[in-house]
CSV table of C-alpha atoms in Angstrom, one decimal:
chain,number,residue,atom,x,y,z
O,549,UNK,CA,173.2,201.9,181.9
O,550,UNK,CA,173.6,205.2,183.9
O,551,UNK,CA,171.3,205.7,186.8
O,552,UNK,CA,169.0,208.5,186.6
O,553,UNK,CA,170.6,212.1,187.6
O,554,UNK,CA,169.0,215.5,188.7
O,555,UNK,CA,170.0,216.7,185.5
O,556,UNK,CA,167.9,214.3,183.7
O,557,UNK,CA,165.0,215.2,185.8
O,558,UNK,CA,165.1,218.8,185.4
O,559,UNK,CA,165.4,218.5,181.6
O,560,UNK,CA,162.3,216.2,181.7
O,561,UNK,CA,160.4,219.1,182.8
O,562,UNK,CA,160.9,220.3,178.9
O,563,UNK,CA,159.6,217.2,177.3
O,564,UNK,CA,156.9,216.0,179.5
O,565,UNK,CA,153.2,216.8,177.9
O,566,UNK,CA,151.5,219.7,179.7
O,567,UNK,CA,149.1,218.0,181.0
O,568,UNK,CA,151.2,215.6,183.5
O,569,UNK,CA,152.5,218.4,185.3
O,570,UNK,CA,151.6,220.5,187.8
O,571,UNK,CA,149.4,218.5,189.6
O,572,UNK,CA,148.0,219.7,192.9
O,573,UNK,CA,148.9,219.2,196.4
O,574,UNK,CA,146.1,217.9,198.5
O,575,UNK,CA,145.9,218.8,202.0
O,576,UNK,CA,143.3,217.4,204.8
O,577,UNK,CA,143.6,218.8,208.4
O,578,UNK,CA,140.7,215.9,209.8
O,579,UNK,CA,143.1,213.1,207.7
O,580,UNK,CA,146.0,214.7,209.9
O,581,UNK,CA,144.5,214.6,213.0
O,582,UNK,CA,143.3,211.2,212.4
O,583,UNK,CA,146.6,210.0,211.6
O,584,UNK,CA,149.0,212.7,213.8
O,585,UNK,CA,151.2,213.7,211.0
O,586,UNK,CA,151.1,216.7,208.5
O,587,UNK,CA,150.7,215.2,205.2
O,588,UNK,CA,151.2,216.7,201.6
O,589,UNK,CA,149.2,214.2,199.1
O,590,UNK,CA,150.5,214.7,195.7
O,591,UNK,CA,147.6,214.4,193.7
O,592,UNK,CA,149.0,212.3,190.5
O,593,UNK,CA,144.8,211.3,189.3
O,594,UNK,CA,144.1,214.9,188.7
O,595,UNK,CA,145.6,214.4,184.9
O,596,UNK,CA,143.8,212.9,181.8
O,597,UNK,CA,144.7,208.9,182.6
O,598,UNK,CA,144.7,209.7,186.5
O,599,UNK,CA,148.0,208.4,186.7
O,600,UNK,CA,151.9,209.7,187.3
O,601,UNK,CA,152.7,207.3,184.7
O,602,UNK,CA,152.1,210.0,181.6
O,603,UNK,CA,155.4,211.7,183.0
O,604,UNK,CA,157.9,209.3,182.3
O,605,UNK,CA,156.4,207.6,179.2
O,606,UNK,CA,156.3,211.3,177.3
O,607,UNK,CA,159.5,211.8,178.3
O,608,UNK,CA,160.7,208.1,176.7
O,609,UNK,CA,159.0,209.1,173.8
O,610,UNK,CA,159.9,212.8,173.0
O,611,UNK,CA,163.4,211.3,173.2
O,612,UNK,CA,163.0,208.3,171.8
O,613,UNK,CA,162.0,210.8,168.6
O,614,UNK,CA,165.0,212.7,169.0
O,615,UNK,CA,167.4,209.7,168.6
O,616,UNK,CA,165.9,206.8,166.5
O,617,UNK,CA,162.3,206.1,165.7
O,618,UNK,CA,161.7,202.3,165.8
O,619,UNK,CA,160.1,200.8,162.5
O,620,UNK,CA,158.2,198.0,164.5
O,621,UNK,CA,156.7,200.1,166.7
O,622,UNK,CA,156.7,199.4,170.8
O,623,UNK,CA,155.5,196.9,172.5
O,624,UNK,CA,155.1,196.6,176.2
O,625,UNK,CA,153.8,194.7,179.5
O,626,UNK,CA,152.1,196.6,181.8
O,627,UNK,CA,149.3,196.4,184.6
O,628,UNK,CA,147.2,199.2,182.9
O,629,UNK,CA,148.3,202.9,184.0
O,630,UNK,CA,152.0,202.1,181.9
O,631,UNK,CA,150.2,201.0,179.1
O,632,UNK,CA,147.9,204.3,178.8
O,633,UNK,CA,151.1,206.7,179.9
O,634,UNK,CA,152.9,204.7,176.6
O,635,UNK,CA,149.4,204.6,174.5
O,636,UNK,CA,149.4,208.5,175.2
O,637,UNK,CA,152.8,209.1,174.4
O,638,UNK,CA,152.9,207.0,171.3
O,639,UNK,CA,149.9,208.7,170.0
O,640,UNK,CA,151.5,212.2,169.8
O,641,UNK,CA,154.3,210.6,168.4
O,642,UNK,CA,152.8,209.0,165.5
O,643,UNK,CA,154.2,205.5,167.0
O,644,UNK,CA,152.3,202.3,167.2
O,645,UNK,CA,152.0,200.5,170.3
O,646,UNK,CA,151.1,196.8,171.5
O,647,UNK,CA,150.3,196.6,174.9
O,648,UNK,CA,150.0,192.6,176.6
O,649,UNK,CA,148.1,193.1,180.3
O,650,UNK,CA,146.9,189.6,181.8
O,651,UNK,CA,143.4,188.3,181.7
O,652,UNK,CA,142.6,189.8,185.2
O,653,UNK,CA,143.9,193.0,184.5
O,654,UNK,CA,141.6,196.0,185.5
O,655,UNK,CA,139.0,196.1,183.2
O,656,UNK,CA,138.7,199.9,183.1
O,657,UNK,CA,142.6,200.3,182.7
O,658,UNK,CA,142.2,197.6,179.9
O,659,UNK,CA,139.4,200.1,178.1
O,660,UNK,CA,141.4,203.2,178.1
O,661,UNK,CA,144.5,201.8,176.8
O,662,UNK,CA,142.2,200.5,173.9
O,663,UNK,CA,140.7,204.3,173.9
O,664,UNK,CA,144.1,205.4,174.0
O,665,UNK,CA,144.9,203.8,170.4
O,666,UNK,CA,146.8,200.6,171.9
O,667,UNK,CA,146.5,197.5,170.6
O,668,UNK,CA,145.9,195.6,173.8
O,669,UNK,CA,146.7,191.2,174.0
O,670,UNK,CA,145.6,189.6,177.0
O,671,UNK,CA,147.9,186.9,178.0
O,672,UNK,CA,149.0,185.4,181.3
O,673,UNK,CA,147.5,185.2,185.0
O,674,UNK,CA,149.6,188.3,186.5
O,675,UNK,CA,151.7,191.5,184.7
O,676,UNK,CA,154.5,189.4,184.8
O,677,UNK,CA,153.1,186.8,182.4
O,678,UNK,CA,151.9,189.3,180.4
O,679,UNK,CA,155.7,191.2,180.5
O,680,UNK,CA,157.2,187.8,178.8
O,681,UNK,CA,154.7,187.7,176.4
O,682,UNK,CA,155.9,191.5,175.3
O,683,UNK,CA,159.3,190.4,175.2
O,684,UNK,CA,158.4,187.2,173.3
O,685,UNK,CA,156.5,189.6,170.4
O,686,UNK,CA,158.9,192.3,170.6
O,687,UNK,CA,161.7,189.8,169.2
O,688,UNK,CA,158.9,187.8,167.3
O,689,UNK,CA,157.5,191.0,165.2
O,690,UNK,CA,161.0,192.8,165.7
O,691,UNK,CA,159.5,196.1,168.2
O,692,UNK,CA,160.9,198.1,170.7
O,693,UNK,CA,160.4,196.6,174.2
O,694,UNK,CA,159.9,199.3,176.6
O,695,UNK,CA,160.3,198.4,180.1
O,696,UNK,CA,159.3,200.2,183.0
O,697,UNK,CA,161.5,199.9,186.0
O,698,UNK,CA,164.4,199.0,183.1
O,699,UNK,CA,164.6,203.1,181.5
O,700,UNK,CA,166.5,206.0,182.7
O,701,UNK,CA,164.4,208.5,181.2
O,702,UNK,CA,160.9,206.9,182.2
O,703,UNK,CA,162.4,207.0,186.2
O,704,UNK,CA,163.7,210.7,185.1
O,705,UNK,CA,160.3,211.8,184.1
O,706,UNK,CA,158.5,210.3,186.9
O,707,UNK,CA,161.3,212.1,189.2
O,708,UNK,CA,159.3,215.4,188.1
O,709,UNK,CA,157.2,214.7,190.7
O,710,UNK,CA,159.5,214.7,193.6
O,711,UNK,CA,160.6,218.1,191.8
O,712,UNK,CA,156.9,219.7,192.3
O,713,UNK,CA,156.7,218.8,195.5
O,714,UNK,CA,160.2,219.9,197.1
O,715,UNK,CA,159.4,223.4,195.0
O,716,UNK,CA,156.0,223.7,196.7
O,717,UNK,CA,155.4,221.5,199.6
O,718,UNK,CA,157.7,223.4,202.1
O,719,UNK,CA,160.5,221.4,204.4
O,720,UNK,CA,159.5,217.9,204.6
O,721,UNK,CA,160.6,215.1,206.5
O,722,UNK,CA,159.7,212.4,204.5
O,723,UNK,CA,158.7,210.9,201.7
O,724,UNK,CA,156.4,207.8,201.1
O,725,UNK,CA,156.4,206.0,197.6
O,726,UNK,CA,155.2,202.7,196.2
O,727,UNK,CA,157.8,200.3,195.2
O,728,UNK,CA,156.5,198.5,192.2
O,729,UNK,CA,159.0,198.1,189.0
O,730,UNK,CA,161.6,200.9,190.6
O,731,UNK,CA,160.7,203.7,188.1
O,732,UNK,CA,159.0,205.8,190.2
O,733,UNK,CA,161.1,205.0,194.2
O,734,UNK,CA,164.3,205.8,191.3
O,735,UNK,CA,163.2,209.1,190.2
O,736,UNK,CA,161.9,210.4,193.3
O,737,UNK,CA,164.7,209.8,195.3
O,738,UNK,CA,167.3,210.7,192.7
O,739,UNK,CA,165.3,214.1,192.9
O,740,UNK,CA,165.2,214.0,196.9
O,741,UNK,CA,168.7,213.2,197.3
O,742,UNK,CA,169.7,216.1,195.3
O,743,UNK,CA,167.4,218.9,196.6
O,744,UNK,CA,166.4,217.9,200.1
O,745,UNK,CA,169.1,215.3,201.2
O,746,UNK,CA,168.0,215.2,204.6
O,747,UNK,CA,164.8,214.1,203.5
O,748,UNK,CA,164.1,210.4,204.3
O,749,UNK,CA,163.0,208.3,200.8
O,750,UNK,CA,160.9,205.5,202.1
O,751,UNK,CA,159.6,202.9,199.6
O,752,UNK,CA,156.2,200.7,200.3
O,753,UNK,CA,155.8,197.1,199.3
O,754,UNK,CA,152.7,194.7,199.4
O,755,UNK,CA,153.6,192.3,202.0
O,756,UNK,CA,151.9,189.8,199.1
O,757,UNK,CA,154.3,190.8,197.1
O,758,UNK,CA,157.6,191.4,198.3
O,759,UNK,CA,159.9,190.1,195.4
O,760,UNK,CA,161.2,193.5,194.3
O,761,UNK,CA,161.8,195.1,198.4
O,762,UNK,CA,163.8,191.8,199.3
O,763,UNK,CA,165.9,192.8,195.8
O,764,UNK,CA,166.7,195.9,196.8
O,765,UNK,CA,167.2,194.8,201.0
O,766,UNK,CA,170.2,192.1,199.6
O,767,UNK,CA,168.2,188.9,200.6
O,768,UNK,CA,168.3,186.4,198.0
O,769,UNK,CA,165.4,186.7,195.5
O,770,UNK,CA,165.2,186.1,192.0
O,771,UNK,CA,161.5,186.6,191.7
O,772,UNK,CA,158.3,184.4,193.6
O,773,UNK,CA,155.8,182.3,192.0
O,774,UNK,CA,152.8,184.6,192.6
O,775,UNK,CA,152.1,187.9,193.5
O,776,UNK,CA,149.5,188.1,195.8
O,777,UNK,CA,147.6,191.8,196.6
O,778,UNK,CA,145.0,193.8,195.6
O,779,UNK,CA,147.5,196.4,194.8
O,780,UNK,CA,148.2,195.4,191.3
O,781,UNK,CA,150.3,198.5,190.2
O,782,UNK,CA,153.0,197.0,192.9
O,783,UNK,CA,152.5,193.2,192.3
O,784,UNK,CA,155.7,192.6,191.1
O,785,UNK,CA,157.2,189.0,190.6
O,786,UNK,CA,160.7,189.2,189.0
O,787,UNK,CA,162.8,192.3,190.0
O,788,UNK,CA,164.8,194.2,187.0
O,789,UNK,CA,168.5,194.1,188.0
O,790,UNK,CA,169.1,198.0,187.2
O,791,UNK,CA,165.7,198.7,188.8
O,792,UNK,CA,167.0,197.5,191.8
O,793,UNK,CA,170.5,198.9,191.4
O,794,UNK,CA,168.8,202.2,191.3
O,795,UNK,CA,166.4,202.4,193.9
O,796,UNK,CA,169.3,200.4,196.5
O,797,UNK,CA,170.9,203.9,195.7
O,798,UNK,CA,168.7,206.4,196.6
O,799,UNK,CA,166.0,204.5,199.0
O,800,UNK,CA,166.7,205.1,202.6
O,801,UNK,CA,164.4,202.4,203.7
O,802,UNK,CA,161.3,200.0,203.0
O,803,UNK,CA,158.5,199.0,204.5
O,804,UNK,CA,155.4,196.2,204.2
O,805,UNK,CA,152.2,196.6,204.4
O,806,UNK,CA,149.0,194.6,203.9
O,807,UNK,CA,145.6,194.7,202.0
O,808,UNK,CA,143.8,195.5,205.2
O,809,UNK,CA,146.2,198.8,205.4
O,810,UNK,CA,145.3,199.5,201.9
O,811,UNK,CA,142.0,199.4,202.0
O,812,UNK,CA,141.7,201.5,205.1
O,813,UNK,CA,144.0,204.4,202.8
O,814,UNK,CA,142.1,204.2,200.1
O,815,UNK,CA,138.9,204.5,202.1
O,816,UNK,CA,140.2,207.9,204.3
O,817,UNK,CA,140.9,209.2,201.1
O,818,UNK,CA,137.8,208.9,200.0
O,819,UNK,CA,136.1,210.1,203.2
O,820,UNK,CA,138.4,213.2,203.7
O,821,UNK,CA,139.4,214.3,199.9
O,822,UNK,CA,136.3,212.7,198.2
O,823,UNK,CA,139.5,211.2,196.3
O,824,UNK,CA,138.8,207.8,194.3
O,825,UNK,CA,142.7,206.2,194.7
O,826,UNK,CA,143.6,202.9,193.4
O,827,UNK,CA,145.1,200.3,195.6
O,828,UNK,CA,149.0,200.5,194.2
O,829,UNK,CA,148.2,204.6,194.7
O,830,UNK,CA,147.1,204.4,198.2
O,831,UNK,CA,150.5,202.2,199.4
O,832,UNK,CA,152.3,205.1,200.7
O,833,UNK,CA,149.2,206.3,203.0
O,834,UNK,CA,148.9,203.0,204.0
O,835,UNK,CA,152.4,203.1,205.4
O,836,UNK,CA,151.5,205.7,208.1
O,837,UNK,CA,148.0,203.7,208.6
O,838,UNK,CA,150.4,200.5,209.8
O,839,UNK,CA,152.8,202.2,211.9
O,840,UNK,CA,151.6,205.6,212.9
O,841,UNK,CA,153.9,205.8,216.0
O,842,UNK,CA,156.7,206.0,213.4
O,843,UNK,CA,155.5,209.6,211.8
O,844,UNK,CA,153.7,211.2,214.2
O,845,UNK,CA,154.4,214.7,214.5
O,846,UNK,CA,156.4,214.8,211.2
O,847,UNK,CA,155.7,216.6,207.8
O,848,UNK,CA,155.3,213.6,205.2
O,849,UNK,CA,155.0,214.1,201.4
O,850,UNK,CA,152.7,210.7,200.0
O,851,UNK,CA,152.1,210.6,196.1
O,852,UNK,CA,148.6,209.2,194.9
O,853,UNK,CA,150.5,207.9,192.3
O,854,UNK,CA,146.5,206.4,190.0
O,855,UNK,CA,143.2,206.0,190.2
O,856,UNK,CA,142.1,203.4,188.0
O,857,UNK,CA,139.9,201.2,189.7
O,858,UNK,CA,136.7,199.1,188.3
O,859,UNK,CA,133.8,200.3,190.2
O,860,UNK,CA,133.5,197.0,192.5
């Protein structure tokens, strides 16, 4: 399968529902001073399922419509904010969706899928679990099995994002994304490498969880037994071979951080931005929280990529 291209990105811009784009850039001169750095937070929970994820599942679906409508239906794995991007999606498109999230998934995310129209399974301890219980239904009940991390166009549509913020952010030096199932470290730095090549791409990875960054490093992984964070939008088990063809391409480097780090992000963004950011959204400020020798002085684009959280 082709990598993702600028191309594909730009024409994403045509597809993607309104309401994913456009999303504002947060600034916070106390969170820079606190942290020495000049940092443009790319607001991705100021849409209607307070996650990026709406961009690239519109876009699988308006051309998914275009070429071949599946009479099944989809079916798919996902954490929560996949699920509601696809729920979304499929619901403009008059397509039915099954969604499988495990039995500890995020409650609220496991509420607005089902308010979205998806027909939600629980099955398995972690998304992974849940991911080969989609695959088993999708060849069981003969649906489309839509993979994130394994689509071109889902990495193209989240790549809008990098778009927005090299038109409107100014030089940067930087830019921080989670490293999850590849869709989203993909598009972005397909995007970056195109319009601001001397831009660094840095992806973030739970140190709990560090099956898909040891992928894409070349060290021998073919997945862990557990996945074990608080960030569950990253807790990734088995790595998907293009995924990690795809980011190995475009990433310049990766880094590991902890729950402590997370935490700490997720609570500055509350006390600076009065910004409610999941765990899996607040990676890529946790990255400067862990090593902030590495960025002082520099002009770093983060995306708060969701902000799904139950209350606890």
């Amino acid at each position: 399968m082709e990598h993702p291209t600028s191309a594909g990105i730009i024409a994403a811009l045509d597809t993607i529902d309104r309401v994913f784009l456009s999303t504002p850039l947060r600034r916070s001169p106390a969170l820079d001073a606190v942290l020495g750095a000049t940092l443009i937070l790319k607001d991705e929970t100021a849409n209607p399922i307070r996650s990026f994820k709406g961009r690239g599942t519109s876009h699988f679906a308006a051309r998914l419509a275009q070429e071949a409508r599946p009479a099944g239906g989809l079916v798919c794995g996902s954490a929560g904010n996949f699920g509601q991007g696809l729920a979304w999606a499929a619901g403009r498109h008059d397509l039915a969706l099954t969604v499988y999230a495990a039995i500890n998934a995020v409650t609220t995310k496991i509420d607005a899928m089902r308010r979205l129209g998806a027909d939600v399974r629980l099955a398995g301890k972690d998304f992974d679990a849940a991911k080969e219980a989609a695959q088993a239904c999708a060849q069981r009940e003969g649906r489309l099995l839509v993979e994130d991390g394994a689509d071109r166009w889902i990495a193209e549509g989240a790549g809008t994002l990098a778009l927005e913020v090299t038109r409107n952010a100014g030089p940067i030096d930087a830019i921080i994304v989670p490293l999850g199932n590849g869709a989203l470290a993909s598009g972005v730095g397909t995007w970056i490498k195109h319009a601001t090549p001397q831009t660094r791409v840095v992806a973030v990875a739970a140190t709990g969880a560090p099956a898909m960054a040891d992928a894409v490093l070349g060290r021998v992984s073919t997945g862990t037994h557990r996945a074990d964070t608080i960030a569950d939008g990253i807790a990734v088990r088995v790595p998907i071979p293009y995924a990690v063809d795809c980011v190995r391409a475009v990433v310049d480097d990766i880094v590991f951080v902890d729950d402590d780090a997370i935490r700490q992000a997720m609570d500055l963004l509350r006390e600076h931005l009065d910004l409610i950011v999941e765990p899996a959204g607040a990676a890529g400020l946790a990255a400067l929280i862990a090593d902030p020798t590495r960025w002082r002085g520099q002009r770093v684009a983060v995306p708060l990529c969701g902000g799904n959280v139950d209350h606890a």
